[in-house]
CSV table of C-alpha atoms in Angstrom, one decimal:
chain,number,residue,atom,x,y,z
A,1,MET,CA,42.6,94.3,63.4
A,2,ARG,CA,45.0,96.2,65.5
A,3,PRO,CA,48.7,95.8,66.7
A,4,THR,CA,48.8,93.2,69.4
A,5,SER,CA,50.9,93.4,72.5
A,6,GLN,CA,53.6,92.1,74.3
A,7,PRO,CA,52.5,88.5,75.9
A,8,THR,CA,53.0,87.9,79.6
A,9,SER,CA,55.8,85.3,80.8
A,10,ALA,CA,55.3,82.4,83.0
A,11,SER,CA,57.7,79.7,84.3
A,12,PRO,CA,58.6,77.6,81.2
A,13,ASP,CA,58.8,74.6,83.7
A,14,ALA,CA,55.1,74.7,84.7
A,15,PRO,CA,54.1,71.2,85.9
A,16,ALA,CA,51.0,70.6,84.4
A,17,LEU,CA,49.1,70.5,81.1
A,18,ARG,CA,45.5,71.5,81.1
A,19,GLY,CA,42.9,69.2,79.5
A,20,GLY,CA,41.5,72.3,77.7
A,21,THR,CA,44.7,72.9,76.1
A,22,ILE,CA,45.0,69.3,74.9
A,23,LEU,CA,41.5,69.3,73.4
A,24,LEU,CA,42.1,72.7,71.7
A,25,LEU,CA,45.4,71.8,70.1
A,26,ALA,CA,44.2,68.4,69.0
A,27,ALA,CA,41.0,70.1,67.3
A,28,LEU,CA,43.2,73.0,65.5
A,29,TYR,CA,45.6,70.6,63.8
A,30,CYS,CA,43.0,67.9,63.2
A,31,ALA,CA,40.9,70.8,61.5
A,32,GLN,CA,44.2,71.3,59.2
A,33,GLY,CA,44.4,67.6,58.4
A,34,LEU,CA,40.8,67.1,57.2
A,35,PRO,CA,41.1,69.4,53.9
A,36,SER,CA,44.8,68.5,53.6
A,37,GLY,CA,43.9,64.7,53.4
A,38,LEU,CA,41.4,65.7,50.7
A,39,ILE,CA,43.7,67.5,48.6
A,40,ALA,CA,46.9,65.4,49.2
A,41,HIS,CA,45.2,61.8,49.1
A,42,ALA,CA,41.7,61.7,47.8
A,43,LEU,CA,41.7,64.0,45.0
A,44,PRO,CA,44.5,62.9,42.8
A,45,VAL,CA,42.5,59.2,42.9
A,46,MET,CA,39.4,61.0,42.0
A,47,LEU,CA,40.7,63.3,39.3
A,48,ARG,CA,42.5,60.1,37.5
A,49,GLN,CA,39.0,58.2,37.9
A,50,HIS,CA,37.3,61.1,35.9
A,51,GLY,CA,40.3,60.9,33.2
A,52,VAL,CA,42.0,64.1,34.4
A,53,ASP,CA,45.6,64.4,32.7
A,54,LEU,CA,48.4,63.5,34.8
A,55,ALA,CA,50.2,66.7,34.0
A,56,VAL,CA,47.1,68.5,36.0
A,57,ILE,CA,47.1,66.0,38.7
A,58,GLY,CA,51.0,66.8,39.2
A,59,ALA,CA,50.2,70.3,39.1
A,60,LEU,CA,48.1,70.0,42.4
A,61,LYS,CA,51.4,70.5,44.1
A,62,LEU,CA,51.3,74.0,43.1
A,63,ILE,CA,48.2,74.4,45.4
A,64,ALA,CA,50.2,74.0,48.3
A,65,LEU,CA,52.2,77.1,47.6
A,66,PRO,CA,50.6,79.2,50.4
A,67,TRP,CA,52.1,76.6,52.8
A,68,MET,CA,55.5,77.7,51.6
A,69,LEU,CA,55.0,81.3,51.1
A,70,LYS,CA,53.2,81.9,54.6
A,71,VAL,CA,56.4,83.1,55.8
A,72,LEU,CA,56.0,86.3,53.9
A,73,TRP,CA,52.8,87.3,56.0
A,74,ALA,CA,53.4,85.5,59.3
A,75,PRO,CA,54.9,88.5,61.0
A,76,TRP,CA,51.6,90.5,60.8
A,77,ILE,CA,49.7,87.7,62.2
A,78,ASP,CA,52.0,88.2,65.4
A,79,ARG,CA,51.4,91.9,65.1
A,80,LEU,CA,47.7,92.3,64.5
A,81,SER,CA,44.7,91.1,66.6
A,82,SER,CA,41.0,91.3,67.0
A,83,ARG,CA,39.8,93.4,70.1
A,84,ARG,CA,36.8,91.4,70.5
A,85,LEU,CA,37.8,87.7,69.4
A,86,GLY,CA,41.6,87.9,70.7
A,87,HIS,CA,44.7,87.8,68.8
A,88,HIS,CA,44.7,84.2,67.9
A,89,ARG,CA,41.3,83.4,67.8
A,90,GLY,CA,40.8,86.6,65.7
A,91,TRP,CA,42.7,84.9,62.9
A,92,ILE,CA,41.9,81.2,63.7
A,93,LEU,CA,38.1,81.3,63.5
A,94,PRO,CA,37.9,83.6,60.3
A,95,MET,CA,40.2,81.4,58.6
A,96,GLN,CA,38.2,78.3,59.7
A,97,ALA,CA,35.0,79.9,58.3
A,98,ALA,CA,36.8,80.5,55.1
A,99,VAL,CA,37.8,76.9,54.8
A,100,LEU,CA,34.2,75.9,55.6
A,101,ALA,CA,33.1,78.1,52.8
A,102,GLY,CA,35.4,76.7,50.4
A,103,LEU,CA,34.2,73.2,51.2
A,104,ALA,CA,30.6,74.1,51.1
A,105,ALA,CA,31.2,75.8,47.5
A,106,VAL,CA,33.0,72.2,46.4
A,107,ALA,CA,30.0,70.2,47.9
A,108,MET,CA,27.4,72.3,45.9
A,109,LEU,CA,28.9,71.5,42.3
A,110,PRO,CA,28.6,67.9,40.9
A,111,PRO,CA,31.9,65.9,40.6
A,112,ASP,CA,31.3,65.5,36.7
A,113,ALA,CA,31.4,69.5,36.7
A,114,LEU,CA,34.3,70.0,39.1
A,115,PHE,CA,36.5,67.5,37.4
A,116,GLY,CA,35.3,68.8,33.8
A,117,PRO,CA,34.6,72.0,32.6
A,118,TRP,CA,34.8,73.6,36.2
A,119,LEU,CA,38.2,72.2,36.8
A,120,PRO,CA,40.2,75.5,36.8
A,121,VAL,CA,37.3,77.1,39.1
A,122,PHE,CA,37.7,73.9,41.3
A,123,LEU,CA,41.5,74.3,41.5
A,124,GLY,CA,41.2,78.1,42.3
A,125,LEU,CA,38.9,77.1,45.1
A,126,LEU,CA,41.3,74.8,46.5
A,127,LEU,CA,44.4,77.4,46.2
A,128,LEU,CA,41.9,79.8,48.3
A,129,LEU,CA,41.2,77.2,50.8
A,130,ASN,CA,44.9,76.4,51.1
A,131,LEU,CA,45.5,80.0,51.7
A,132,ALA,CA,43.1,80.3,54.6
A,133,ALA,CA,44.5,77.0,56.1
A,134,ALA,CA,48.3,78.1,56.0
A,135,THR,CA,47.3,81.5,57.5
A,136,GLN,CA,45.3,79.7,60.0
A,137,ASP,CA,48.4,77.6,60.8
A,138,VAL,CA,50.6,80.4,61.8
A,139,ALA,CA,48.2,81.7,64.5
A,140,ALA,CA,47.7,78.2,65.6
A,141,ASP,CA,51.4,77.6,65.8
A,142,GLY,CA,51.9,81.0,67.7
A,143,LEU,CA,48.8,80.0,69.9
A,144,ALA,CA,50.9,76.8,70.7
A,145,VAL,CA,53.9,78.2,71.8
A,146,ARG,CA,52.5,80.7,74.1
A,147,LEU,CA,50.2,78.1,75.8
A,148,LEU,CA,52.6,75.1,76.4
A,149,PRO,CA,54.9,74.9,79.2
A,150,ALA,CA,58.7,74.1,78.0
A,151,ARG,CA,58.5,70.8,79.2
A,152,TRP,CA,55.4,69.6,77.6
A,153,ARG,CA,56.0,71.1,74.1
A,154,GLY,CA,57.0,67.4,73.1
A,155,LEU,CA,53.6,66.2,74.1
A,156,GLY,CA,51.9,69.3,72.6
A,157,ASN,CA,53.7,68.6,69.3
A,158,SER,CA,52.5,65.0,69.7
A,159,LEU,CA,49.0,66.4,69.4
A,160,GLN,CA,49.9,68.6,66.4
A,161,VAL,CA,51.5,65.8,64.6
A,162,GLY,CA,48.9,63.1,65.8
A,163,GLY,CA,45.8,65.2,65.2
A,164,TYR,CA,47.1,66.3,61.7
A,165,LYS,CA,47.5,62.6,60.8
A,166,ALA,CA,44.2,61.7,62.1
A,167,GLY,CA,42.8,64.5,60.0
A,168,MET,CA,44.7,63.2,56.9
A,169,ILE,CA,43.3,59.8,57.4
A,170,VAL,CA,39.7,60.9,57.5
A,171,GLY,CA,40.0,63.5,54.8
A,172,GLY,CA,41.8,61.2,52.5
A,173,SER,CA,41.6,57.3,53.1
A,174,LEU,CA,38.3,57.3,54.8
A,175,LEU,CA,36.8,59.8,52.3
A,176,LEU,CA,37.8,57.6,49.5
A,177,LEU,CA,35.8,54.7,51.2
A,178,VAL,CA,32.5,56.6,51.7
A,179,VAL,CA,32.4,58.9,48.7
A,180,GLU,CA,30.8,56.0,46.4
A,181,PRO,CA,28.2,54.9,48.9
A,182,LEU,CA,27.1,58.3,50.1
A,183,GLY,CA,27.7,60.5,47.1
A,184,TRP,CA,30.0,63.5,46.6
A,185,ARG,CA,27.7,66.0,48.1
A,186,THR,CA,27.0,64.0,51.4
A,187,SER,CA,30.9,63.1,51.7
A,188,ILE,CA,32.2,66.7,51.5
A,189,GLY,CA,29.3,68.0,53.8
A,190,LEU,CA,30.5,65.6,56.3
A,191,LEU,CA,34.0,66.8,56.0
A,192,ALA,CA,32.9,70.4,56.4
A,193,GLY,CA,30.9,69.2,59.3
A,194,LEU,CA,33.7,67.6,61.2
A,195,VAL,CA,35.9,71.0,60.4
A,196,ALA,CA,32.9,72.9,61.9
A,197,LEU,CA,33.1,70.6,65.0
A,198,MET,CA,36.7,71.3,65.4
A,199,ALA,CA,36.2,74.9,65.6
A,200,VAL,CA,34.2,74.4,68.8
A,201,PRO,CA,37.1,74.4,71.2
A,202,VAL,CA,38.6,77.4,69.4
A,203,LEU,CA,35.0,79.1,70.2
A,204,LEU,CA,35.0,78.0,73.8
A,205,PHE,CA,38.8,79.1,74.5
A,206,PRO,CA,38.9,82.3,76.9
A,207,GLU,CA,41.9,83.8,75.3
A,208,GLN,CA,41.5,87.2,76.8
A,209,ARG,CA,41.6,85.6,80.2
A,210,ARG,CA,44.1,82.9,79.3
A,211,LEU,CA,46.6,85.2,77.3
A,212,PRO,CA,46.0,88.8,78.7
A,213,ARG,CA,47.5,91.5,76.8
A,214,LEU,CA,50.0,94.0,78.3
A,215,ALA,CA,51.8,97.1,77.0
A,216,PRO,CA,52.0,97.3,73.2
A,217,LEU,CA,55.1,96.1,71.5
A,218,ASP,CA,57.7,98.8,70.2
A,219,GLU,CA,57.5,97.1,66.7
A,220,PRO,CA,55.3,98.8,64.5
A,221,ALA,CA,53.4,96.9,62.0
A,222,GLY,CA,54.3,98.8,59.0
A,223,PRO,CA,55.8,97.8,55.3
A,224,ALA,CA,59.4,97.2,56.8
A,225,LEU,CA,58.0,94.7,59.4
A,226,LEU,CA,58.9,91.6,57.5
A,227,TRP,CA,62.7,92.7,57.4
A,228,ARG,CA,62.7,93.8,61.0
A,229,HIS,CA,61.2,90.5,62.3
A,230,TYR,CA,63.4,88.0,60.7
A,231,ARG,CA,66.6,90.2,60.9
A,232,GLY,CA,65.8,90.0,64.6
A,233,PHE,CA,65.5,86.2,64.5
A,234,LEU,CA,68.6,85.8,62.6
A,235,ALA,CA,70.8,88.1,64.9
A,236,ARG,CA,70.5,85.9,68.1
A,237,PRO,CA,73.3,83.5,69.1
A,238,GLY,CA,73.4,79.9,68.0
A,239,VAL,CA,70.9,80.7,65.3
A,240,GLY,CA,73.1,79.5,62.5
A,241,ALA,CA,73.9,76.1,64.1
A,242,TRP,CA,70.3,75.6,64.9
A,243,LEU,CA,69.1,76.4,61.3
A,244,LEU,CA,71.6,73.8,60.0
A,245,VAL,CA,69.9,71.2,62.3
A,246,VAL,CA,66.5,72.4,60.8
A,247,LEU,CA,67.7,72.0,57.2
A,248,LEU,CA,69.3,68.8,57.6
A,249,TYR,CA,67.1,66.9,60.3
A,250,LYS,CA,64.5,65.6,58.0
A,251,LEU,CA,66.7,65.3,54.9
A,252,GLY,CA,67.2,61.6,55.0
A,253,ASP,CA,63.6,60.9,55.5
A,254,ALA,CA,62.8,63.6,52.4
A,255,VAL,CA,65.2,61.4,50.2
A,256,GLY,CA,64.2,58.1,51.2
A,257,SER,CA,60.3,58.1,51.7
A,258,PRO,CA,59.3,59.1,48.2
A,259,MET,CA,60.6,55.8,47.1
A,260,ILE,CA,59.0,53.5,49.4
A,261,LYS,CA,55.7,53.0,47.4
A,262,PRO,CA,57.4,52.8,43.9
A,263,MET,CA,59.5,50.0,45.4
A,264,LEU,CA,56.6,48.1,46.8
A,265,VAL,CA,54.6,48.6,43.4
A,266,ASP,CA,57.6,47.2,41.4
A,267,GLN,CA,57.4,44.2,43.8
A,268,GLY,CA,53.6,43.7,43.0
A,269,TRP,CA,51.8,45.3,45.6
A,270,THR,CA,48.4,46.4,44.5
A,271,SER,CA,46.6,49.7,45.1
A,272,ALA,CA,44.3,47.9,47.9
A,273,ALA,CA,47.4,46.4,49.6
A,274,LEU,CA,49.2,49.5,49.7
A,275,GLY,CA,46.1,51.5,51.0
A,276,ARG,CA,45.9,49.1,53.8
A,277,LEU,CA,49.5,49.5,54.7
A,278,THR,CA,49.3,53.1,54.5
A,279,LEU,CA,46.0,53.3,57.0
A,280,VAL,CA,47.9,50.8,59.5
A,281,SER,CA,51.3,52.7,59.3
A,282,SER,CA,49.6,56.2,59.5
A,283,ALA,CA,47.7,55.0,62.9
A,284,ALA,CA,51.2,53.6,64.1
A,285,GLY,CA,52.6,57.1,63.3
A,286,ILE,CA,49.9,58.6,65.6
A,287,GLY,CA,51.0,56.3,68.3
A,288,GLY,CA,54.6,57.1,67.8
A,289,ALA,CA,53.7,61.0,68.1
A,290,VAL,CA,52.4,60.3,71.5
A,291,LEU,CA,55.4,58.4,72.6
A,292,GLY,CA,57.6,60.8,71.3
A,293,GLY,CA,56.0,63.6,73.3
A,294,LEU,CA,56.2,61.6,76.4
A,295,VAL,CA,59.7,60.6,76.1
A,296,TYR,CA,60.7,64.0,75.2
A,297,ALA,CA,59.4,65.1,78.6
A,298,ARG,CA,62.2,63.0,80.2
A,299,LEU,CA,64.8,63.2,77.9
A,300,GLY,CA,64.7,66.9,77.1
A,301,ALA,CA,65.5,68.6,73.8
A,302,VAL,CA,69.2,67.6,73.1
A,303,ARG,CA,68.9,63.8,73.7
A,304,SER,CA,65.6,63.7,72.2
A,305,LEU,CA,66.8,65.2,69.0
A,306,ALA,CA,69.7,62.9,69.0
A,307,ALA,CA,68.0,59.8,69.8
A,308,PHE,CA,64.9,60.0,67.7
A,309,GLY,CA,67.0,61.4,64.8
A,310,LEU,CA,69.0,58.0,65.2
A,311,LEU,CA,65.9,56.1,65.1
A,312,GLN,CA,64.6,57.8,62.0
A,313,ALA,CA,67.6,57.1,60.2
A,314,ALA,CA,67.8,53.5,61.0
A,315,GLY,CA,63.9,53.2,60.0
A,316,ILE,CA,64.5,54.7,56.6
A,317,ALA,CA,67.8,52.8,56.2
A,318,ALA,CA,66.0,49.4,57.1
A,319,MET,CA,64.1,49.8,54.0
A,320,ALA,CA,66.9,48.6,52.2
A,321,TRP,CA,66.2,45.1,53.8
A,322,LEU,CA,63.0,44.9,51.7
A,323,ALA,CA,64.6,45.9,48.3
A,324,GLY,CA,64.9,42.5,47.0
A,325,GLY,CA,61.5,41.5,48.1
A,326,ALA,CA,60.2,40.4,51.6
A,327,PRO,CA,57.3,38.8,53.1
A,328,VAL,CA,54.3,40.9,53.9
A,329,GLN,CA,54.8,40.7,57.7
A,330,ALA,CA,58.4,42.0,57.1
A,331,VAL,CA,57.4,45.0,55.1
A,332,TYR,CA,54.6,45.8,57.7
A,333,ALA,CA,57.3,45.6,60.6
A,334,VAL,CA,59.7,48.0,58.7
A,335,ALA,CA,57.1,50.4,57.7
A,336,LEU,CA,55.5,50.7,61.1
A,337,PHE,CA,58.8,51.1,62.7
A,338,GLU,CA,59.8,53.7,59.9
A,339,GLN,CA,56.5,55.6,60.6
A,340,VAL,CA,56.8,55.5,64.5
A,341,ALA,CA,60.5,56.8,64.3
A,342,ASP,CA,59.4,59.5,61.7
A,343,ALA,CA,56.5,60.8,63.9
A,344,MET,CA,58.8,61.0,67.0
A,345,SER,CA,61.8,62.8,65.3
A,346,THR,CA,58.9,65.1,63.9
A,347,VAL,CA,57.5,65.8,67.7
A,348,ALA,CA,61.2,66.5,68.8
A,349,LEU,CA,62.1,68.9,65.9
A,350,PHE,CA,59.0,70.7,66.2
A,351,ALA,CA,59.0,71.1,70.1
A,352,VAL,CA,62.6,72.6,69.9
A,353,MET,CA,61.5,74.9,67.0
A,354,MET,CA,59.0,76.1,69.6
A,355,ASP,CA,61.7,76.6,72.1
A,356,ARG,CA,63.5,78.9,69.7
A,357,CYS,CA,60.9,81.3,69.3
A,358,ARG,CA,61.0,84.9,70.7
A,359,ALA,CA,58.2,85.9,73.0
A,360,GLY,CA,55.9,88.1,71.2
A,361,HIS,CA,57.2,86.8,67.6
A,362,GLU,CA,56.1,83.2,68.2
A,363,GLY,CA,53.9,82.8,64.8
A,364,GLY,CA,56.6,84.3,62.5
A,365,ASP,CA,59.5,82.8,64.0
A,366,TYR,CA,57.8,79.2,63.9
A,367,THR,CA,56.7,79.7,60.5
A,368,PHE,CA,60.2,80.7,59.4
A,369,GLN,CA,61.7,77.4,60.6
A,370,ALA,CA,58.9,75.4,59.4
A,371,CYS,CA,59.1,76.8,55.8
A,372,LEU,CA,63.0,76.4,55.9
A,373,GLN,CA,62.6,72.6,56.8
A,374,VAL,CA,59.8,72.2,54.1
A,375,LEU,CA,62.0,73.6,51.4
A,376,ALA,CA,65.1,71.8,52.2
A,377,ALA,CA,62.9,68.6,52.2
A,378,GLY,CA,61.1,69.6,49.2
A,379,ALA,CA,64.5,70.0,47.3
A,380,ALA,CA,66.0,66.9,48.6
A,381,GLY,CA,62.8,65.0,47.6
A,382,ALA,CA,62.8,66.1,44.1
A,383,PHE,CA,66.1,64.1,43.4
A,384,SER,CA,65.1,60.9,45.4
A,385,GLY,CA,63.9,59.3,41.9
A,386,VAL,CA,67.2,60.0,40.5
A,387,ALA,CA,69.1,58.5,43.2
A,388,ALA,CA,66.9,55.4,43.3
A,389,SER,CA,67.6,54.9,39.5
A,390,ALA,CA,71.3,55.6,39.8
A,391,LEU,CA,71.8,53.3,43.1
A,392,GLY,CA,69.0,50.8,42.9
A,393,TYR,CA,66.2,50.9,45.9
A,394,GLY,CA,68.9,49.2,48.3
A,395,GLY,CA,71.8,51.5,47.9
A,396,HIS,CA,69.1,54.6,47.9
A,397,PHE,CA,67.6,53.6,51.2
A,398,VAL,CA,71.1,53.2,52.7
A,399,LEU,CA,72.3,56.5,51.4
A,400,ALA,CA,69.1,58.1,52.8
A,401,GLY,CA,69.9,56.6,56.2
A,402,LEU,CA,73.5,58.1,56.2
A,403,LEU,CA,72.2,61.5,55.0
A,404,GLY,CA,70.6,61.5,58.7
A,405,VAL,CA,73.8,61.2,60.5
A,406,PRO,CA,74.9,64.8,60.1
A,407,ALA,CA,72.0,66.3,61.8
A,408,ILE,CA,72.3,63.7,64.6
A,409,VAL,CA,75.8,64.9,65.4
A,410,LEU,CA,74.9,68.5,65.2
A,411,ALA,CA,71.8,68.1,67.4
A,412,ALA,CA,73.8,66.1,70.1
A,413,HIS,CA,76.7,68.8,69.9
A,414,GLY,CA,74.1,71.3,71.0
A,415,GLY,CA,75.8,74.6,69.8
A,416,TRP,CA,72.3,76.0,69.1
A,417,ARG,CA,71.3,76.1,72.7
A,418,GLY,CA,72.6,79.8,73.0
A,419,MET,CA,69.3,81.0,71.3
A,420,GLU,CA,66.8,82.1,74.1
A,421,THR,CA,63.4,80.5,74.5
A,422,ALA,CA,59.9,81.7,74.4
A,423,PRO,CA,58.1,81.2,77.8
A,424,ALA,CA,54.7,79.6,77.9
A,425,VAL,CA,52.0,82.1,78.8
A,426,SER,CA,49.1,80.9,81.1
A,427,ALA,CA,47.1,82.9,83.4
A,428,PRO,CA,45.8,81.1,86.5
A,429,ALA,CA,42.5,79.5,86.1
A,430,ARG,CA,39.4,81.2,87.5
């Protein structure tokens, strides 16, 4: 790899979103969701079925460390590129190949060995798989920022959120349904096959034509790049106000959502019933992501952030209505509303995060914001059980809804709009 060059600029208000771009972004983020669904949803169930200790299952969270630490190497992904494959493809294709290799290795070993004497090796493979997926994500986010016209970044993030959720459903819920009748090796092999299929649009993407290189950037890719990169991001006007929005925007959801399933379990919901609810609400979330992108294109950044944030706060607060017990239909209605509102707010936040990226620093700038949001949400979510125990489920969800109000006020105020935005880059079709 070699230092990449300054991207070209185009009008951020380009009127159309290419069909090829839609397919490319949907495939990229679905490919990330497939192994994530395996690790987050399917593995905990299968590990417990094989008698693995709960402490080990809880430690699966540590496998996600690359997703939180990717901010440390993201600037180099912006600076280095492949002469033959192009900047973003030069990172995405090798990382997808590494994910495929990891899944192939997992498929070759029997589950009795993986969940038994080979468990440390298995967890090590999953850690490497997450490292590859997190690195690919930086390049994919940078590619999305450069490709998407500013007006359509909401819809672009609908593809990101919806594609990822679809991958999570297939790699998690559906994998659990097929692993017994098809067997471990076939099921994981099919998962790997889907990841390979998602790489086809990346292989066909003419990056050198769509995103041509110009003069090299002055910023060298040396050891001090990390400091220079983020110092430049933090020095811009309005960045403090914006990062406060990033920190607070999903705080209420982070506090409230971990307690939804425990509340329903305490009300007598079975695992099968919760599985059906999760599947239906996840599908509703995909629809909410698409709706959020379309509405974002009409409302713009400030009004979308405020309006969708209000829906998100209302959705999590509405869970308090279920705390004393409610009919199944009421639970589904509230859960679906909460998932749609959550997806819409996520789309708005991610779209504005794209707008806050500097040209030539898209992957690193977006990753910095995303990691900040994930860390804030993780820290808040860690205290959700304490709050629910102290306040009861009803009081807990009311508190979670109120925690979303400061971010709504800050988003509506718009003091963060002084940060320059990254233009989309797209060469004319040939």
